[in-house]
């Protein structure tokens, strides 16, 4: 097939999870003998056209606008105009449009109607789910765009069974129209994690001294600093964990965002000296850090999938997660990690303590998690599942 992919982010432009998802799925689609054309946003320092891992990447300029929705509208207009010219001038005949989230909905729908091309839409998250409802005009605007994309798409892909139910309920579409294809971890990134896990070229003791005392175990969170990620619950759980571990534990919060309220919370709990905020950390730095860590915690209030859990599987760090969204589908309680009650700091603390106090149990968890990573979350079979969705969309489109 000749597949047209629309995504508002692609490396080196990384804003959220879509960038990595797109960058890891489509090289496998190319290996299945599909021709992939990815249209995304121009980024300084990168070519406007290049072939990346077999993907024909077109980066287009978008007229700057400080107001976000106006910028999104400009992006869709630019994508539509660019592709209309490309299709007309070069006589490209795309069999399918794959649109990633509401941000590219307008362009995907316009091109679909103009050239009679079916749409497969991947909905990575919903505005309703992120905010536990629609509460203002901004959220309403995004929600309407999501509903329109869901309505116009011939098939919808989501990353978990939880998301299938959420999309059907909140976007008012038939669950029979929705296919579940898990997110994965590419073989290249898995090899990178493995190689650095056994890399002895850096001084681990020196690196560890930047984060914790030699006697302290390290518990960390990595991801966006937003309310929905539940980081405040991790900080609330910290005093109980610190008491249980005789004070020999350090909490490291990794990610960019506003941490002022979290720092104030740690101060008010009297544990500010036990909580370190690092800000953004590059992937190579993070992998080295993970070789030192004892427990990864993802206490989300809303989480469609949880790719950070897979990254912890790859670096053999035991994980503790909340039982929200798709996380229980990624982490099997007592087998590949610990699943705790969402929005419950005490339950979270108990899970962390269980990992820190039982090294043999933790080792069993990471061994099983690593096997599961290669068996369930490899992009090779996930690409084959995506191909079946494409085939079904084409076979059932007039």
C-alpha positions as a Python dict, from the first residue, in 0.01 Angstrom:
ca = {
    (1, 'X'): (0, 0, 0),
    (2, 'X'): (92, 363, -38),
    (3, 'X'): (11, 515, 302),
    (4, 'X'): (-20, 885, 383),
    (5, 'X'): (53, 960, 750),
    (6, 'X'): (-37, 1290, 919),
    (7, 'X'): (124, 1369, 1255),
    (8, 'X'): (200, 1701, 1421),
    (9, 'X'): (522, 1573, 1575),
    (10, 'X'): (807, 1352, 1458),
    (11, 'X'): (1170, 1339, 1580),
    (12, 'X'): (1357, 1557, 1644),
    (13, 'X'): (1031, 1744, 1723),
    (14, 'X'): (915, 1559, 2036),
    (15, 'X'): (623, 1703, 2232),
    (16, 'X'): (442, 1395, 2361),
    (17, 'X'): (410, 1025, 2289),
    (18, 'X'): (290, 1054, 1928),
    (19, 'X'): (639, 1138, 1801),
    (20, 'X'): (798, 820, 1927),
    (21, 'X'): (494, 607, 1835),
    (22, 'X'): (509, 726, 1474),
    (23, 'X'): (889, 696, 1453),
    (24, 'X'): (882, 334, 1574),
    (25, 'X'): (572, 197, 1399),
    (26, 'X'): (633, 301, 1038),
    (27, 'X'): (983, 156, 983),
    (28, 'X'): (819, -181, 1054),
    (29, 'X'): (541, -96, 806),
    (30, 'X'): (810, -24, 546),
    (31, 'X'): (959, -369, 614),
    (32, 'X'): (613, -511, 533),
    (33, 'X'): (661, -357, 185),
    (34, 'X'): (438, -54, 232),
    (35, 'X'): (536, 289, 99),
    (36, 'X'): (497, 546, 377),
    (37, 'X'): (475, 924, 329),
    (38, 'X'): (476, 1116, 657),
    (39, 'X'): (364, 1480, 661),
    (40, 'X'): (464, 1672, 972),
    (41, 'X'): (579, 2015, 1090),
    (42, 'X'): (902, 2186, 989),
    (43, 'X'): (1171, 2190, 1257),
    (44, 'X'): (1491, 2393, 1264),
    (45, 'X'): (1800, 2192, 1179),
    (46, 'X'): (1616, 1915, 992),
    (47, 'X'): (1565, 1877, 618),
    (48, 'X'): (1221, 1959, 478),
    (49, 'X'): (1238, 1628, 293),
    (50, 'X'): (1438, 1322, 386),
    (51, 'X'): (1405, 946, 409),
    (52, 'X'): (1418, 827, 770),
    (53, 'X'): (1427, 450, 828),
    (54, 'X'): (1250, 404, 495),
    (55, 'X'): (983, 669, 567),
    (56, 'X'): (943, 956, 321),
    (57, 'X'): (933, 1245, 567),
    (58, 'X'): (796, 1580, 444),
    (59, 'X'): (832, 1864, 697),
    (60, 'X'): (623, 2164, 603),
    (61, 'X'): (643, 2524, 727),
    (62, 'X'): (347, 2642, 933),
    (63, 'X'): (260, 3009, 972),
    (64, 'X'): (337, 3108, 1330),
    (65, 'X'): (47, 3209, 1551),
    (66, 'X'): (71, 3262, 1925),
    (67, 'X'): (-285, 3135, 1978),
    (68, 'X'): (-263, 2754, 1976),
    (69, 'X'): (-589, 2672, 1798),
    (70, 'X'): (-510, 2923, 1525),
    (71, 'X'): (-169, 2760, 1484),
    (72, 'X'): (-334, 2416, 1457),
    (73, 'X'): (-568, 2555, 1193),
    (74, 'X'): (-269, 2697, 1003),
    (75, 'X'): (-97, 2358, 1021),
    (76, 'X'): (-399, 2176, 880),
    (77, 'X'): (-437, 2433, 602),
    (78, 'X'): (-67, 2395, 515),
    (79, 'X'): (-89, 2013, 516),
    (80, 'X'): (-397, 2018, 293),
    (81, 'X'): (-245, 2265, 45),
    (82, 'X'): (91, 2085, 34),
    (83, 'X'): (-61, 1742, -22),
    (84, 'X'): (-317, 1860, -276),
    (85, 'X'): (-31, 1999, -485),
    (86, 'X'): (182, 1688, -428),
    (87, 'X'): (-99, 1454, -534),
    (88, 'X'): (-198, 1660, -837),
    (89, 'X'): (154, 1738, -960),
    (90, 'X'): (311, 1397, -906),
    (91, 'X'): (-2, 1185, -956),
    (92, 'X'): (44, 1011, -621),
    (93, 'X'): (-233, 765, -550),
    (94, 'X'): (-253, 699, -177),
    (95, 'X'): (-464, 404, -70),
    (96, 'X'): (-503, 521, 287),
    (97, 'X'): (-466, 818, 523),
    (98, 'X'): (-350, 743, 876),
    (99, 'X'): (-427, 1042, 1102),
    (100, 'X'): (-279, 1070, 1451),
    (101, 'X'): (-514, 1248, 1692),
    (102, 'X'): (-744, 1549, 1656),
    (103, 'X'): (-465, 1792, 1572),
    (104, 'X'): (-456, 1674, 1209),
    (105, 'X'): (-828, 1597, 1175),
    (106, 'X'): (-916, 1889, 945),
    (107, 'X'): (-647, 1806, 690),
    (108, 'X'): (-719, 1433, 701),
    (109, 'X'): (-1093, 1483, 645),
    (110, 'X'): (-1043, 1742, 367),
    (111, 'X'): (-799, 1517, 178),
    (112, 'X'): (-1018, 1212, 229),
    (113, 'X'): (-1320, 1387, 81),
    (114, 'X'): (-1123, 1555, -199),
    (115, 'X'): (-948, 1240, -323),
    (116, 'X'): (-1183, 968, -191),
    (117, 'X'): (-921, 811, 38),
    (118, 'X'): (-1030, 616, 350),
    (119, 'X'): (-906, 729, 690),
    (120, 'X'): (-765, 521, 973),
    (121, 'X'): (-739, 737, 1286),
    (122, 'X'): (-528, 658, 1590),
    (123, 'X'): (-674, 831, 1894),
    (124, 'X'): (-396, 836, 2153),
    (125, 'X'): (-603, 997, 2432),
    (126, 'X'): (-927, 1189, 2471),
    (127, 'X'): (-990, 1534, 2613),
    (128, 'X'): (-1276, 1389, 2818),
    (129, 'X'): (-1044, 1133, 2976),
    (130, 'X'): (-765, 1381, 3048),
    (131, 'X'): (-998, 1609, 3245),
    (132, 'X'): (-1260, 1360, 3366),
    (133, 'X'): (-1523, 1544, 3163),
    (134, 'X'): (-1558, 1852, 2944),
    (135, 'X'): (-1561, 2164, 3159),
    (136, 'X'): (-1478, 2467, 2941),
    (137, 'X'): (-1477, 2602, 2585),
    (138, 'X'): (-1119, 2495, 2514),
    (139, 'X'): (-1193, 2136, 2609),
    (140, 'X'): (-1521, 2149, 2415),
    (141, 'X'): (-1338, 2258, 2099),
    (142, 'X'): (-1093, 1965, 2120),
    (143, 'X'): (-1373, 1723, 2207),
    (144, 'X'): (-1570, 1826, 1897),
    (145, 'X'): (-1263, 1776, 1678),
    (146, 'X'): (-1212, 1430, 1826),
    (147, 'X'): (-1577, 1342, 1764),
    (148, 'X'): (-1557, 1462, 1404),
    (149, 'X'): (-1242, 1258, 1337),
    (150, 'X'): (-1402, 950, 1496),
    (151, 'X'): (-1713, 997, 1284),
    (152, 'X'): (-1524, 1038, 953),
    (153, 'X'): (-1267, 764, 1012),
    (154, 'X'): (-1331, 427, 851),
    (155, 'X'): (-1146, 254, 1136),
    (156, 'X'): (-1014, 380, 1470),
    (157, 'X'): (-704, 243, 1643),
    (158, 'X'): (-653, 276, 2018),
    (159, 'X'): (-372, 148, 2240),
    (160, 'X'): (-568, -52, 2502),
    (161, 'X'): (-906, -213, 2564),
    (162, 'X'): (-964, 58, 2824),
    (163, 'X'): (-927, 321, 2552),
    (164, 'X'): (-1160, 128, 2322),
    (165, 'X'): (-1433, 157, 2583),
    (166, 'X'): (-1352, 524, 2652),
    (167, 'X'): (-1352, 627, 2286),
    (168, 'X'): (-1678, 444, 2217),
    (169, 'X'): (-1844, 607, 2519),
    (170, 'X'): (-1711, 962, 2500),
    (171, 'X'): (-1690, 1006, 2121),
    (172, 'X'): (-2020, 833, 2051),
    (173, 'X'): (-1899, 569, 1806),
    (174, 'X'): (-1952, 195, 1774),
    (175, 'X'): (-1696, -19, 1955),
    (176, 'X'): (-1706, -251, 1653),
    (177, 'X'): (-1535, 29, 1456),
    (178, 'X'): (-1243, 39, 1702),
    (179, 'X'): (-935, -184, 1693),
    (180, 'X'): (-686, -230, 1978),
    (181, 'X'): (-318, -227, 1886),
    (182, 'X'): (-82, -187, 2182),
    (183, 'X'): (208, 54, 2183),
    (184, 'X'): (552, -100, 2173),
    (185, 'X'): (924, -52, 2206),
    (186, 'X'): (1140, -72, 1894),
    (187, 'X'): (1420, -324, 1864),
    (188, 'X'): (1665, -36, 1819),
    (189, 'X'): (1563, 129, 2147),
    (190, 'X'): (1556, -206, 2327),
    (191, 'X'): (1913, -272, 2213),
    (192, 'X'): (2013, 77, 2327),
    (193, 'X'): (1865, 11, 2672),
    (194, 'X'): (2035, -328, 2694),
    (195, 'X'): (2375, -200, 2582),
    (196, 'X'): (2377, 86, 2833),
    (197, 'X'): (2252, -147, 3106),
    (198, 'X'): (2579, -338, 3074),
    (199, 'X'): (2799, -39, 2994),
    (200, 'X'): (3072, -15, 3257),
    (201, 'X'): (3245, 284, 3097),
    (202, 'X'): (3082, 534, 3333),
    (203, 'X'): (3145, 565, 3704),
    (204, 'X'): (2820, 445, 3861),
    (205, 'X'): (2917, 550, 4212),
    (206, 'X'): (2996, 903, 4098),
    (207, 'X'): (2673, 928, 3900),
    (208, 'X'): (2473, 789, 4192),
    (209, 'X'): (2619, 1049, 4427),
    (210, 'X'): (2438, 1318, 4225),
    (211, 'X'): (2102, 1171, 4323),
    (212, 'X'): (2132, 984, 4654),
    (213, 'X'): (2357, 875, 4937),
    (214, 'X'): (2525, 533, 4897),
    (215, 'X'): (2287, 378, 5153),
    (216, 'X'): (1968, 523, 5003),
    (217, 'X'): (1752, 326, 4762),
    (218, 'X'): (1624, 528, 4464),
    (219, 'X'): (1257, 557, 4374),
    (220, 'X'): (1179, 763, 4065),
    (221, 'X'): (906, 901, 3842),
    (222, 'X'): (975, 1010, 3484),
    (223, 'X'): (731, 1187, 3255),
    (224, 'X'): (539, 1508, 3213),
    (225, 'X'): (480, 1716, 3525),
    (226, 'X'): (101, 1742, 3507),
    (227, 'X'): (-184, 1679, 3749),
    (228, 'X'): (-313, 1372, 3563),
    (229, 'X'): (21, 1193, 3621),
    (230, 'X'): (-50, 1179, 3996),
    (231, 'X'): (295, 1288, 4112),
    (232, 'X'): (140, 1451, 4420),
    (233, 'X'): (28, 1101, 4526),
    (234, 'X'): (386, 976, 4509),
    (235, 'X'): (499, 1262, 4733),
    (236, 'X'): (210, 1192, 4973),
    (237, 'X'): (321, 827, 4991),
    (238, 'X'): (684, 920, 5059),
    (239, 'X'): (666, 968, 5442),
    (240, 'X'): (524, 616, 5487),
    (241, 'X'): (795, 467, 5261),
    (242, 'X'): (1069, 666, 5437),
    (243, 'X'): (957, 537, 5778),
    (244, 'X'): (938, 176, 5655),
    (245, 'X'): (1288, 199, 5503),
    (246, 'X'): (1447, 364, 5808),
    (247, 'X'): (1505, 683, 5614),
    (248, 'X'): (1724, 509, 5355),
    (249, 'X'): (1532, 609, 5041),
    (250, 'X'): (1540, 900, 4796),
    (251, 'X'): (1263, 1008, 4557),
    (252, 'X'): (1371, 1147, 4219),
    (253, 'X'): (1119, 1330, 3999),
    (254, 'X'): (1233, 1355, 3635),
    (255, 'X'): (1056, 1569, 3377),
    (256, 'X'): (988, 1922, 3266),
    (257, 'X'): (699, 2132, 3389),
    (258, 'X'): (591, 2346, 3682),
    (259, 'X'): (711, 2176, 4000),
    (260, 'X'): (649, 2462, 4245),
    (261, 'X'): (338, 2312, 4405),
    (262, 'X'): (507, 1971, 4434),
    (263, 'X'): (814, 2124, 4600),
    (264, 'X'): (588, 2310, 4842),
    (265, 'X'): (403, 1986, 4916),
    (266, 'X'): (730, 1804, 4995),
    (267, 'X'): (839, 2094, 5219),
    (268, 'X'): (510, 2092, 5409),
    (269, 'X'): (543, 1716, 5466),
    (270, 'X'): (894, 1768, 5604),
    (271, 'X'): (1056, 1554, 5333),
    (272, 'X'): (1199, 1818, 5098),
    (273, 'X'): (1550, 1677, 5161),
    (274, 'X'): (1429, 1337, 5039),
    (275, 'X'): (1277, 1455, 4710),
    (276, 'X'): (1495, 1565, 4417),
    (277, 'X'): (1353, 1738, 4107),
    (278, 'X'): (1592, 1702, 3813),
    (279, 'X'): (1399, 1870, 3532),
    (280, 'X'): (1439, 1732, 3180),
    (281, 'X'): (1682, 1443, 3133),
    (282, 'X'): (1805, 1322, 2793),
    (283, 'X'): (1740, 961, 2696),
    (284, 'X'): (2105, 857, 2728),
    (285, 'X'): (2128, 1021, 3073),
    (286, 'X'): (1800, 860, 3178),
    (287, 'X'): (1911, 510, 3078),
    (288, 'X'): (2228, 545, 3282),
    (289, 'X'): (2025, 676, 3576),
    (290, 'X'): (1788, 379, 3552),
    (291, 'X'): (2077, 135, 3600),
    (292, 'X'): (2107, 284, 3951),
    (293, 'X'): (1737, 292, 4042),
    (294, 'X'): (1550, 47, 4262),
    (295, 'X'): (1189, 126, 4175),
    (296, 'X'): (995, 319, 3908),
    (297, 'X'): (656, 461, 4006),
    (298, 'X'): (376, 577, 3773),
    (299, 'X'): (80, 681, 3991),
    (300, 'X'): (-135, 825, 3708),
    (301, 'X'): (-494, 936, 3748),
    (302, 'X'): (-540, 899, 3370),
    (303, 'X'): (-314, 693, 3144),
    (304, 'X'): (-426, 550, 2808),
    (305, 'X'): (-126, 316, 2792),
    (306, 'X'): (194, 398, 2983),
    (307, 'X'): (495, 356, 2753),
    (308, 'X'): (720, 464, 3041),
    (309, 'X'): (641, 129, 3201),
    (310, 'X'): (782, -49, 2895),
    (311, 'X'): (1099, 159, 2918),
    (312, 'X'): (1136, 47, 3280),
    (313, 'X'): (1082, -314, 3167),
    (314, 'X'): (1369, -264, 2919),
    (315, 'X'): (1607, -126, 3181),
    (316, 'X'): (1505, -395, 3433),
    (317, 'X'): (1367, -158, 3696),
    (318, 'X'): (1070, -296, 3894),
    (319, 'X'): (756, -87, 3839),
    (320, 'X'): (470, 23, 4064),
    (321, 'X'): (168, 169, 3884),
    (322, 'X'): (-191, 269, 3958),
    (323, 'X'): (-484, 65, 3832),
    (324, 'X'): (-611, 338, 3603),
    (325, 'X'): (-661, 345, 3229),
    (326, 'X'): (-449, 103, 3030),
    (327, 'X'): (-177, 53, 3293),
    (328, 'X'): (-321, -276, 3428),
    (329, 'X'): (-312, -410, 3069),
    (330, 'X'): (57, -326, 3043),
    (331, 'X'): (165, -429, 3395),
    (332, 'X'): (36, -760, 3531),
    (333, 'X'): (10, -741, 3911),
    (334, 'X'): (249, -976, 4087),
    (335, 'X'): (394, -1093, 3758),
    (336, 'X'): (558, -799, 3580),
    (337, 'X'): (510, -528, 3844),
    (338, 'X'): (289, -404, 4126),
    (339, 'X'): (-53, -253, 4049),
    (340, 'X'): (-194, -28, 4324),
    (341, 'X'): (-525, 151, 4380),
    (342, 'X'): (-550, 476, 4184),
    (343, 'X'): (-561, 800, 4385),
    (344, 'X'): (-463, 613, 4702),
    (345, 'X'): (-129, 717, 4854),
    (346, 'X'): (-132, 442, 5115),
    (347, 'X'): (-182, 170, 4852),
    (348, 'X'): (98, 327, 4647),
    (349, 'X'): (331, 333, 4948),
    (350, 'X'): (261, -33, 5022),
    (351, 'X'): (350, -126, 4664),
    (352, 'X'): (678, 68, 4676),
    (353, 'X'): (771, -84, 5013),
    (354, 'X'): (699, -434, 4879),
    (355, 'X'): (948, -378, 4595),
    (356, 'X'): (1218, -215, 4809),
    (357, 'X'): (1208, -469, 5092),
    (358, 'X'): (1207, -785, 4880),
    (359, 'X'): (1499, -791, 4636),
    (360, 'X'): (1439, -1153, 4526),
    (361, 'X'): (1073, -1077, 4445),
    (362, 'X'): (1174, -762, 4256),
    (363, 'X'): (1423, -961, 4047),
    (364, 'X'): (1149, -1207, 3950),
    (365, 'X'): (926, -917, 3846),
    (366, 'X'): (1188, -761, 3619),
    (367, 'X'): (1280, -1096, 3462),
    (368, 'X'): (917, -1165, 3368),
    (369, 'X'): (865, -805, 3256),
    (370, 'X'): (1161, -827, 3018),
    (371, 'X'): (1025, -1147, 2860),
    (372, 'X'): (681, -989, 2825),
    (373, 'X'): (832, -681, 2665),
    (374, 'X'): (977, -888, 2382),
    (375, 'X'): (671, -1109, 2342),
    (376, 'X'): (379, -863, 2370),
    (377, 'X'): (523, -520, 2300),
    (378, 'X'): (748, -558, 1997),
    (379, 'X'): (660, -330, 1704),
    (380, 'X'): (709, -617, 1457),
    (381, 'X'): (382, -802, 1542),
    (382, 'X'): (212, -471, 1626),
    (383, 'X'): (286, -347, 1272),
    (384, 'X'): (132, -665, 1133),
    (385, 'X'): (-181, -598, 1341),
    (386, 'X'): (-190, -241, 1206),
    (387, 'X'): (-167, -378, 852),
    (388, 'X'): (-476, -592, 917),
    (389, 'X'): (-665, -278, 1025),
    (390, 'X'): (-561, -111, 699),
    (391, 'X'): (-677, -411, 498),
    (392, 'X'): (-1011, -417, 676),
    (393, 'X'): (-1060, -42, 621),
    (394, 'X'): (-986, -79, 250),
    (395, 'X'): (-1200, -389, 211),
    (396, 'X'): (-1502, -223, 370),
    (397, 'X'): (-1484, 121, 206),
    (398, 'X'): (-1701, 195, -99),
}
